[in-house]
Amino acid sequence: SDTLLLDRSVNASRRAIALNLGGERGAEELPDALHGLNFRIPVEYRYDAAQVGSVVDFFARTPGNFFLLGDSAYLYALTGRPSAGISLWLHPDLTFPVRGIEAYEDRLLTRLAALDVRYLLLEGKSTWMDVHLHCFPRLAAIASGAPQQSLGRFTVVAIDPARLRRAAGVGQTPAN
């Protein structure tokens, strides 16, 4: 039935970061917002609490919003930034189209420009569902050649807000 199909095709592919209340493991490396939690990350993600702390520290001292291309959406809360994406998570052909990406990317770029996003936060080379920057051609073009900083498994890409606004068509007047 539909429920079984949903469970096999969607639920089975979901992975969650295990955050359990009351633990002490790795507490000295956790950002303040995560103290008191037992922080365990599935092996597939290959980063630790210290790397999460590096991301939180970077955005604590750096103004501007970011778009996370990754699975660790809790980073928006830890950094006090708004969730910049237009999908709850990135799952090809379920939450965004693989073919005909243009309309989706139009909406995404418009949202990123509206939020004055200045950084892309890349979590590894791709997400758990194998979504990578080049799935979004115009966003990849904006990021091309931009300054990058490695924070362990995470990479911060400083994008030009004016270039983002141009790509989104924000603030442009139509030609006569």
PDB file of N, CA and C in Angstrom, residues 49-142:
ATOM      1  N   ALA A  49      31.859  17.000  17.547  1.00  0.00           N
ATOM      2  CA  ALA A  49      31.332  18.171  18.245  1.00  0.00           C
ATOM      3  C   ALA A  49      32.254  19.377  18.094  1.00  0.00           C
ATOM      4  N   ALA A  50      33.556  19.157  18.046  1.00  0.00           N
ATOM      5  CA  ALA A  50      34.496  20.278  17.900  1.00  0.00           C
ATOM      6  C   ALA A  50      34.286  20.986  16.561  1.00  0.00           C
ATOM      7  N   GLN A  51      33.993  20.241  15.504  1.00  0.00           N
ATOM      8  CA  GLN A  51      33.752  20.853  14.207  1.00  0.00           C
ATOM      9  C   GLN A  51      32.432  21.634  14.206  1.00  0.00           C
ATOM     10  N   VAL A  52      31.424  21.104  14.886  1.00  0.00           N
ATOM     11  CA  VAL A  52      30.168  21.840  15.037  1.00  0.00           C
ATOM     12  C   VAL A  52      30.447  23.133  15.804  1.00  0.00           C
ATOM     13  N   GLY A  53      31.263  23.041  16.855  1.00  0.00           N
ATOM     14  CA  GLY A  53      31.643  24.221  17.618  1.00  0.00           C
ATOM     15  C   GLY A  53      32.352  25.254  16.766  1.00  0.00           C
ATOM     16  N   SER A  54      33.176  24.804  15.823  1.00  0.00           N
ATOM     17  CA  SER A  54      33.871  25.730  14.923  1.00  0.00           C
ATOM     18  C   SER A  54      32.885  26.500  14.047  1.00  0.00           C
ATOM     19  N   VAL A  55      31.861  25.812  13.579  1.00  0.00           N
ATOM     20  CA  VAL A  55      30.837  26.476  12.767  1.00  0.00           C
ATOM     21  C   VAL A  55      30.096  27.509  13.616  1.00  0.00           C
ATOM     22  N   VAL A  56      29.692  27.108  14.815  1.00  0.00           N
ATOM     23  CA  VAL A  56      28.966  28.018  15.706  1.00  0.00           C
ATOM     24  C   VAL A  56      29.844  29.229  16.038  1.00  0.00           C
ATOM     25  N   ASP A  57      31.115  28.998  16.348  1.00  0.00           N
ATOM     26  CA  ASP A  57      32.038  30.103  16.655  1.00  0.00           C
ATOM     27  C   ASP A  57      32.212  31.040  15.465  1.00  0.00           C
ATOM     28  N   PHE A  58      32.340  30.480  14.258  1.00  0.00           N
ATOM     29  CA  PHE A  58      32.503  31.304  13.058  1.00  0.00           C
ATOM     30  C   PHE A  58      31.334  32.275  12.920  1.00  0.00           C
ATOM     31  N   PHE A  59      30.108  31.747  13.038  1.00  0.00           N
ATOM     32  CA  PHE A  59      28.945  32.610  12.847  1.00  0.00           C
ATOM     33  C   PHE A  59      28.664  33.497  14.060  1.00  0.00           C
ATOM     34  N   ALA A  60      29.223  33.185  15.216  1.00  0.00           N
ATOM     35  CA  ALA A  60      29.091  34.072  16.377  1.00  0.00           C
ATOM     36  C   ALA A  60      29.888  35.357  16.163  1.00  0.00           C
ATOM     37  N   ARG A  61      30.964  35.263  15.412  1.00  0.00           N
ATOM     38  CA  ARG A  61      31.808  36.447  15.193  1.00  0.00           C
ATOM     39  C   ARG A  61      31.663  37.029  13.784  1.00  0.00           C
ATOM     40  N   THR A  62      30.786  36.448  12.973  1.00  0.00           N
ATOM     41  CA  THR A  62      30.634  36.869  11.585  1.00  0.00           C
ATOM     42  C   THR A  62      29.175  37.220  11.313  1.00  0.00           C
ATOM     43  N   PRO A  63      28.891  38.468  10.935  1.00  0.00           N
ATOM     44  CA  PRO A  63      27.501  38.812  10.610  1.00  0.00           C
ATOM     45  C   PRO A  63      27.091  38.214   9.271  1.00  0.00           C
ATOM     46  N   GLY A  64      25.817  38.045   9.090  1.00  0.00           N
ATOM     47  CA  GLY A  64      25.294  37.556   7.815  1.00  0.00           C
ATOM     48  C   GLY A  64      24.692  36.178   7.940  1.00  0.00           C
ATOM     49  N   ASN A  65      23.700  35.928   7.113  1.00  0.00           N
ATOM     50  CA  ASN A  65      23.013  34.639   7.095  1.00  0.00           C
ATOM     51  C   ASN A  65      23.713  33.666   6.159  1.00  0.00           C
ATOM     52  N   PHE A  66      23.353  32.380   6.293  1.00  0.00           N
ATOM     53  CA  PHE A  66      23.950  31.349   5.447  1.00  0.00           C
ATOM     54  C   PHE A  66      22.868  30.401   4.942  1.00  0.00           C
ATOM     55  N   PHE A  67      23.198  29.711   3.872  1.00  0.00           N
ATOM     56  CA  PHE A  67      22.372  28.621   3.360  1.00  0.00           C
ATOM     57  C   PHE A  67      23.157  27.338   3.565  1.00  0.00           C
ATOM     58  N   LEU A  68      22.572  26.402   4.296  1.00  0.00           N
ATOM     59  CA  LEU A  68      23.199  25.113   4.558  1.00  0.00           C
ATOM     60  C   LEU A  68      22.881  24.155   3.429  1.00  0.00           C
ATOM     61  N   LEU A  69      23.915  23.663   2.778  1.00  0.00           N
ATOM     62  CA  LEU A  69      23.746  22.574   1.823  1.00  0.00           C
ATOM     63  C   LEU A  69      24.267  21.342   2.547  1.00  0.00           C
ATOM     64  N   GLY A  70      23.383  20.749   3.316  1.00  0.00           N
ATOM     65  CA  GLY A  70      23.752  19.631   4.161  1.00  0.00           C
ATOM     66  C   GLY A  70      22.548  19.129   4.925  1.00  0.00           C
ATOM     67  N   ASP A  71      22.807  18.263   5.878  1.00  0.00           N
ATOM     68  CA  ASP A  71      21.740  17.616   6.633  1.00  0.00           C
ATOM     69  C   ASP A  71      21.609  18.118   8.063  1.00  0.00           C
ATOM     70  N   SER A  72      22.509  18.939   8.521  1.00  0.00           N
ATOM     71  CA  SER A  72      22.542  19.355   9.931  1.00  0.00           C
ATOM     72  C   SER A  72      21.814  20.680  10.132  1.00  0.00           C
ATOM     73  N   ALA A  73      20.502  20.661   9.894  1.00  0.00           N
ATOM     74  CA  ALA A  73      19.690  21.878   9.978  1.00  0.00           C
ATOM     75  C   ALA A  73      19.701  22.491  11.376  1.00  0.00           C
ATOM     76  N   TYR A  74      20.044  21.719  12.383  1.00  0.00           N
ATOM     77  CA  TYR A  74      20.109  22.272  13.738  1.00  0.00           C
ATOM     78  C   TYR A  74      21.132  23.402  13.831  1.00  0.00           C
ATOM     79  N   LEU A  75      22.050  23.513  12.850  1.00  0.00           N
ATOM     80  CA  LEU A  75      23.042  24.592  12.858  1.00  0.00           C
ATOM     81  C   LEU A  75      22.391  25.971  12.738  1.00  0.00           C
ATOM     82  N   TYR A  76      21.235  26.044  12.080  1.00  0.00           N
ATOM     83  CA  TYR A  76      20.527  27.322  12.025  1.00  0.00           C
ATOM     84  C   TYR A  76      20.159  27.769  13.439  1.00  0.00           C
ATOM     85  N   ALA A  77      19.633  26.864  14.247  1.00  0.00           N
ATOM     86  CA  ALA A  77      19.240  27.210  15.616  1.00  0.00           C
ATOM     87  C   ALA A  77      20.454  27.551  16.472  1.00  0.00           C
ATOM     88  N   LEU A  78      21.513  26.764  16.347  1.00  0.00           N
ATOM     89  CA  LEU A  78      22.702  27.005  17.171  1.00  0.00           C
ATOM     90  C   LEU A  78      23.373  28.333  16.852  1.00  0.00           C
ATOM     91  N   THR A  79      23.224  28.794  15.623  1.00  0.00           N
ATOM     92  CA  THR A  79      23.857  30.057  15.226  1.00  0.00           C
ATOM     93  C   THR A  79      22.897  31.238  15.306  1.00  0.00           C
ATOM     94  N   GLY A  80      21.641  30.971  15.599  1.00  0.00           N
ATOM     95  CA  GLY A  80      20.655  32.043  15.676  1.00  0.00           C
ATOM     96  C   GLY A  80      20.290  32.625  14.326  1.00  0.00           C
ATOM     97  N   ARG A  81      20.491  31.850  13.260  1.00  0.00           N
ATOM     98  CA  ARG A  81      20.187  32.325  11.905  1.00  0.00           C
ATOM     99  C   ARG A  81      18.887  31.676  11.414  1.00  0.00           C
ATOM    100  N   PRO A  82      18.185  32.368  10.505  1.00  0.00           N
ATOM    101  CA  PRO A  82      16.965  31.770   9.950  1.00  0.00           C
ATOM    102  C   PRO A  82      17.307  30.635   8.994  1.00  0.00           C
ATOM    103  N   SER A  83      16.433  29.657   8.943  1.00  0.00           N
ATOM    104  CA  SER A  83      16.583  28.576   7.972  1.00  0.00           C
ATOM    105  C   SER A  83      16.351  29.174   6.592  1.00  0.00           C
ATOM    106  N   ALA A  84      17.348  29.064   5.736  1.00  0.00           N
ATOM    107  CA  ALA A  84      17.309  29.777   4.463  1.00  0.00           C
ATOM    108  C   ALA A  84      16.728  28.966   3.309  1.00  0.00           C
ATOM    109  N   GLY A  85      16.635  27.681   3.458  1.00  0.00           N
ATOM    110  CA  GLY A  85      16.156  26.851   2.356  1.00  0.00           C
ATOM    111  C   GLY A  85      14.664  26.977   2.139  1.00  0.00           C
ATOM    112  N   ILE A  86      14.199  26.467   1.001  1.00  0.00           N
ATOM    113  CA  ILE A  86      12.763  26.477   0.708  1.00  0.00           C
ATOM    114  C   ILE A  86      12.164  25.080   0.828  1.00  0.00           C
ATOM    115  N   SER A  87      12.999  24.092   1.140  1.00  0.00           N
ATOM    116  CA  SER A  87      12.540  22.725   1.392  1.00  0.00           C
ATOM    117  C   SER A  87      12.967  22.334   2.792  1.00  0.00           C
ATOM    118  N   LEU A  88      12.160  21.516   3.432  1.00  0.00           N
ATOM    119  CA  LEU A  88      12.483  21.071   4.785  1.00  0.00           C
ATOM    120  C   LEU A  88      13.792  20.286   4.796  1.00  0.00           C
ATOM    121  N   TRP A  89      14.014  19.477   3.774  1.00  0.00           N
ATOM    122  CA  TRP A  89      15.271  18.775   3.581  1.00  0.00           C
ATOM    123  C   TRP A  89      15.460  18.607   2.085  1.00  0.00           C
ATOM    124  N   LEU A  90      16.636  18.165   1.667  1.00  0.00           N
ATOM    125  CA  LEU A  90      16.941  18.029   0.242  1.00  0.00           C
ATOM    126  C   LEU A  90      16.933  16.556  -0.157  1.00  0.00           C
ATOM    127  N   HIS A  91      15.919  16.181  -0.886  1.00  0.00           N
ATOM    128  CA  HIS A  91      15.756  14.807  -1.360  1.00  0.00           C
ATOM    129  C   HIS A  91      15.381  14.888  -2.839  1.00  0.00           C
ATOM    130  N   PRO A  92      16.291  14.469  -3.735  1.00  0.00           N
ATOM    131  CA  PRO A  92      16.040  14.580  -5.174  1.00  0.00           C
ATOM    132  C   PRO A  92      14.723  13.929  -5.596  1.00  0.00           C
ATOM    133  N   ASP A  93      13.966  14.652  -6.374  1.00  0.00           N
ATOM    134  CA  ASP A  93      12.680  14.237  -6.924  1.00  0.00           C
ATOM    135  C   ASP A  93      11.605  13.996  -5.872  1.00  0.00           C
ATOM    136  N   LEU A  94      11.889  14.339  -4.633  1.00  0.00           N
ATOM    137  CA  LEU A  94      10.854  14.298  -3.604  1.00  0.00           C
ATOM    138  C   LEU A  94      10.604  15.712  -3.076  1.00  0.00           C
ATOM    139  N   THR A  95      11.660  16.396  -2.642  1.00  0.00           N
ATOM    140  CA  THR A  95      11.497  17.757  -2.122  1.00  0.00           C
ATOM    141  C   THR A  95      12.020  18.816  -3.094  1.00  0.00           C
ATOM    142  N   PHE A  96      12.701  18.398  -4.133  1.00  0.00           N
ATOM    143  CA  PHE A  96      13.078  19.314  -5.214  1.00  0.00           C
ATOM    144  C   PHE A  96      13.264  18.505  -6.486  1.00  0.00           C
ATOM    145  N   PRO A  97      12.991  19.115  -7.653  1.00  0.00           N
ATOM    146  CA  PRO A  97      13.085  18.370  -8.911  1.00  0.00           C
ATOM    147  C   PRO A  97      14.531  18.233  -9.387  1.00  0.00           C
ATOM    148  N   VAL A  98      14.848  17.089  -9.913  1.00  0.00           N
ATOM    149  CA  VAL A  98      16.176  16.905 -10.508  1.00  0.00           C
ATOM    150  C   VAL A  98      16.172  17.477 -11.923  1.00  0.00           C
ATOM    151  N   ARG A  99      15.122  17.172 -12.675  1.00  0.00           N
ATOM    152  CA  ARG A  99      14.961  17.749 -14.002  1.00  0.00           C
ATOM    153  C   ARG A  99      14.044  18.961 -13.861  1.00  0.00           C
ATOM    154  N   GLY A 100      14.312  19.996 -14.595  1.00  0.00           N
ATOM    155  CA  GLY A 100      13.496  21.193 -14.496  1.00  0.00           C
ATOM    156  C   GLY A 100      13.754  21.958 -13.209  1.00  0.00           C
ATOM    157  N   ILE A 101      15.000  22.020 -12.813  1.00  0.00           N
ATOM    158  CA  ILE A 101      15.400  22.657 -11.553  1.00  0.00           C
ATOM    159  C   ILE A 101      15.242  24.184 -11.599  1.00  0.00           C
ATOM    160  N   GLU A 102      15.076  24.765 -12.781  1.00  0.00           N
ATOM    161  CA  GLU A 102      15.116  26.216 -12.934  1.00  0.00           C
ATOM    162  C   GLU A 102      14.103  26.941 -12.047  1.00  0.00           C
ATOM    163  N   ALA A 103      12.849  26.496 -12.042  1.00  0.00           N
ATOM    164  CA  ALA A 103      11.821  27.181 -11.244  1.00  0.00           C
ATOM    165  C   ALA A 103      12.113  27.054  -9.751  1.00  0.00           C
ATOM    166  N   TYR A 104      12.556  25.893  -9.327  1.00  0.00           N
ATOM    167  CA  TYR A 104      12.924  25.698  -7.924  1.00  0.00           C
ATOM    168  C   TYR A 104      14.094  26.619  -7.557  1.00  0.00           C
ATOM    169  N   GLU A 105      15.086  26.653  -8.431  1.00  0.00           N
ATOM    170  CA  GLU A 105      16.256  27.488  -8.148  1.00  0.00           C
ATOM    171  C   GLU A 105      15.889  28.975  -8.164  1.00  0.00           C
ATOM    172  N   ASP A 106      14.938  29.380  -9.007  1.00  0.00           N
ATOM    173  CA  ASP A 106      14.443  30.767  -8.983  1.00  0.00           C
ATOM    174  C   ASP A 106      13.927  31.104  -7.592  1.00  0.00           C
ATOM    175  N   ARG A 107      13.085  30.231  -7.054  1.00  0.00           N
ATOM    176  CA  ARG A 107      12.515  30.461  -5.717  1.00  0.00           C
ATOM    177  C   ARG A 107      13.599  30.451  -4.643  1.00  0.00           C
ATOM    178  N   LEU A 108      14.535  29.519  -4.757  1.00  0.00           N
ATOM    179  CA  LEU A 108      15.620  29.429  -3.771  1.00  0.00           C
ATOM    180  C   LEU A 108      16.469  30.700  -3.783  1.00  0.00           C
ATOM    181  N   LEU A 109      16.900  31.146  -4.963  1.00  0.00           N
ATOM    182  CA  LEU A 109      17.742  32.336  -5.052  1.00  0.00           C
ATOM    183  C   LEU A 109      17.001  33.579  -4.561  1.00  0.00           C
ATOM    184  N   THR A 110      15.715  33.669  -4.853  1.00  0.00           N
ATOM    185  CA  THR A 110      14.918  34.800  -4.373  1.00  0.00           C
ATOM    186  C   THR A 110      14.874  34.810  -2.853  1.00  0.00           C
ATOM    187  N   ARG A 111      14.695  33.651  -2.245  1.00  0.00           N
ATOM    188  CA  ARG A 111      14.677  33.565  -0.777  1.00  0.00           C
ATOM    189  C   ARG A 111      16.042  33.915  -0.196  1.00  0.00           C
ATOM    190  N   LEU A 112      17.107  33.376  -0.779  1.00  0.00           N
ATOM    191  CA  LEU A 112      18.449  33.662  -0.270  1.00  0.00           C
ATOM    192  C   LEU A 112      18.758  35.149  -0.358  1.00  0.00           C
ATOM    193  N   ALA A 113      18.346  35.786  -1.455  1.00  0.00           N
ATOM    194  CA  ALA A 113      18.569  37.226  -1.604  1.00  0.00           C
ATOM    195  C   ALA A 113      17.736  38.004  -0.582  1.00  0.00           C
ATOM    196  N   ALA A 114      16.489  37.586  -0.372  1.00  0.00           N
ATOM    197  CA  ALA A 114      15.617  38.269   0.588  1.00  0.00           C
ATOM    198  C   ALA A 114      16.175  38.186   2.007  1.00  0.00           C
ATOM    199  N   LEU A 115      16.840  37.088   2.321  1.00  0.00           N
ATOM    200  CA  LEU A 115      17.438  36.908   3.654  1.00  0.00           C
ATOM    201  C   LEU A 115      18.852  37.471   3.735  1.00  0.00           C
ATOM    202  N   ASP A 116      19.310  38.081   2.655  1.00  0.00           N
ATOM    203  CA  ASP A 116      20.666  38.637   2.594  1.00  0.00           C
ATOM    204  C   ASP A 116      21.709  37.590   2.987  1.00  0.00           C
ATOM    205  N   VAL A 117      21.586  36.413   2.378  1.00  0.00           N
ATOM    206  CA  VAL A 117      22.541  35.328   2.626  1.00  0.00           C
ATOM    207  C   VAL A 117      23.901  35.729   2.080  1.00  0.00           C
ATOM    208  N   ARG A 118      24.922  35.573   2.896  1.00  0.00           N
ATOM    209  CA  ARG A 118      26.289  35.934   2.507  1.00  0.00           C
ATOM    210  C   ARG A 118      27.225  34.739   2.462  1.00  0.00           C
ATOM    211  N   TYR A 119      26.734  33.590   2.936  1.00  0.00           N
ATOM    212  CA  TYR A 119      27.588  32.402   2.993  1.00  0.00           C
ATOM    213  C   TYR A 119      26.809  31.170   2.582  1.00  0.00           C
ATOM    214  N   LEU A 120      27.504  30.270   1.933  1.00  0.00           N
ATOM    215  CA  LEU A 120      27.016  28.910   1.756  1.00  0.00           C
ATOM    216  C   LEU A 120      27.785  28.072   2.760  1.00  0.00           C
ATOM    217  N   LEU A 121      27.096  27.213   3.470  1.00  0.00           N
ATOM    218  CA  LEU A 121      27.743  26.291   4.397  1.00  0.00           C
ATOM    219  C   LEU A 121      27.575  24.898   3.811  1.00  0.00           C
ATOM    220  N   LEU A 122      28.681  24.365   3.309  1.00  0.00           N
ATOM    221  CA  LEU A 122      28.658  23.046   2.681  1.00  0.00           C
ATOM    222  C   LEU A 122      29.060  22.008   3.715  1.00  0.00           C
ATOM    223  N   GLU A 123      28.229  21.005   3.868  1.00  0.00           N
ATOM    224  CA  GLU A 123      28.508  19.927   4.815  1.00  0.00           C
ATOM    225  C   GLU A 123      29.066  18.742   4.018  1.00  0.00           C
ATOM    226  N   GLY A 124      30.377  18.708   3.894  1.00  0.00           N
ATOM    227  CA  GLY A 124      31.007  17.673   3.091  1.00  0.00           C
ATOM    228  C   GLY A 124      30.798  17.928   1.606  1.00  0.00           C
ATOM    229  N   LYS A 125      31.047  16.917   0.812  1.00  0.00           N
ATOM    230  CA  LYS A 125      30.901  17.034  -0.649  1.00  0.00           C
ATOM    231  C   LYS A 125      29.449  16.946  -1.091  1.00  0.00           C
ATOM    232  N   SER A 126      28.618  16.261  -0.291  1.00  0.00           N
ATOM    233  CA  SER A 126      27.208  16.109  -0.640  1.00  0.00           C
ATOM    234  C   SER A 126      26.414  15.751   0.611  1.00  0.00           C
ATOM    235  N   THR A 127      25.095  15.817   0.480  1.00  0.00           N
ATOM    236  CA  THR A 127      24.222  15.432   1.583  1.00  0.00           C
ATOM    237  C   THR A 127      24.099  13.916   1.630  1.00  0.00           C
ATOM    238  N   TRP A 128      23.379  13.444   2.639  1.00  0.00           N
ATOM    239  CA  TRP A 128      23.136  12.005   2.763  1.00  0.00           C
ATOM    240  C   TRP A 128      22.448  11.472   1.510  1.00  0.00           C
ATOM    241  N   MET A 129      21.587  12.292   0.890  1.00  0.00           N
ATOM    242  CA  MET A 129      20.850  11.878  -0.309  1.00  0.00           C
ATOM    243  C   MET A 129      21.602  12.242  -1.593  1.00  0.00           C
ATOM    244  N   ASP A 130      22.909  12.524  -1.479  1.00  0.00           N
ATOM    245  CA  ASP A 130      23.784  12.816  -2.609  1.00  0.00           C
ATOM    246  C   ASP A 130      23.414  14.095  -3.360  1.00  0.00           C
ATOM    247  N   VAL A 131      22.962  15.094  -2.625  1.00  0.00           N
ATOM    248  CA  VAL A 131      22.716  16.413  -3.197  1.00  0.00           C
ATOM    249  C   VAL A 131      23.993  17.222  -2.990  1.00  0.00           C
ATOM    250  N   HIS A 132      24.456  17.869  -4.049  1.00  0.00           N
ATOM    251  CA  HIS A 132      25.687  18.661  -3.969  1.00  0.00           C
ATOM    252  C   HIS A 132      25.457  20.003  -4.635  1.00  0.00           C
ATOM    253  N   LEU A 133      26.396  20.897  -4.462  1.00  0.00           N
ATOM    254  CA  LEU A 133      26.245  22.261  -4.957  1.00  0.00           C
ATOM    255  C   LEU A 133      25.903  22.304  -6.444  1.00  0.00           C
ATOM    256  N   HIS A 134      26.477  21.429  -7.233  1.00  0.00           N
ATOM    257  CA  HIS A 134      26.255  21.471  -8.682  1.00  0.00           C
ATOM    258  C   HIS A 134      24.867  20.985  -9.096  1.00  0.00           C
ATOM    259  N   CYS A 135      24.063  20.534  -8.121  1.00  0.00           N
ATOM    260  CA  CYS A 135      22.653  20.261  -8.411  1.00  0.00           C
ATOM    261  C   CYS A 135      21.904  21.564  -8.663  1.00  0.00           C
ATOM    262  N   PHE A 136      22.496  22.680  -8.223  1.00  0.00           N
ATOM    263  CA  PHE A 136      21.914  24.010  -8.361  1.00  0.00           C
ATOM    264  C   PHE A 136      22.876  24.864  -9.185  1.00  0.00           C
ATOM    265  N   PRO A 137      22.779  24.814 -10.517  1.00  0.00           N
ATOM    266  CA  PRO A 137      23.785  25.424 -11.393  1.00  0.00           C
ATOM    267  C   PRO A 137      24.029  26.914 -11.158  1.00  0.00           C
ATOM    268  N   ARG A 138      22.976  27.688 -10.963  1.00  0.00           N
ATOM    269  CA  ARG A 138      23.192  29.132 -10.768  1.00  0.00           C
ATOM    270  C   ARG A 138      23.818  29.421  -9.409  1.00  0.00           C
ATOM    271  N   LEU A 139      23.442  28.675  -8.391  1.00  0.00           N
ATOM    272  CA  LEU A 139      24.063  28.843  -7.082  1.00  0.00           C
ATOM    273  C   LEU A 139      25.534  28.436  -7.141  1.00  0.00           C
ATOM    274  N   ALA A 140      25.829  27.362  -7.872  1.00  0.00           N
ATOM    275  CA  ALA A 140      27.220  26.941  -8.049  1.00  0.00           C
ATOM    276  C   ALA A 140      28.021  28.012  -8.780  1.00  0.00           C
ATOM    277  N   ALA A 141      27.418  28.666  -9.763  1.00  0.00           N
ATOM    278  CA  ALA A 141      28.107  29.738 -10.493  1.00  0.00           C
ATOM    279  C   ALA A 141      28.394  30.923  -9.572  1.00  0.00           C
ATOM    280  N   ILE A 142      27.456  31.244  -8.688  1.00  0.00           N
ATOM    281  CA  ILE A 142      27.652  32.339  -7.730  1.00  0.00           C
ATOM    282  C   ILE A 142      28.814  32.007  -6.792  1.00  0.00           C
TER     283      ILE A 142
END
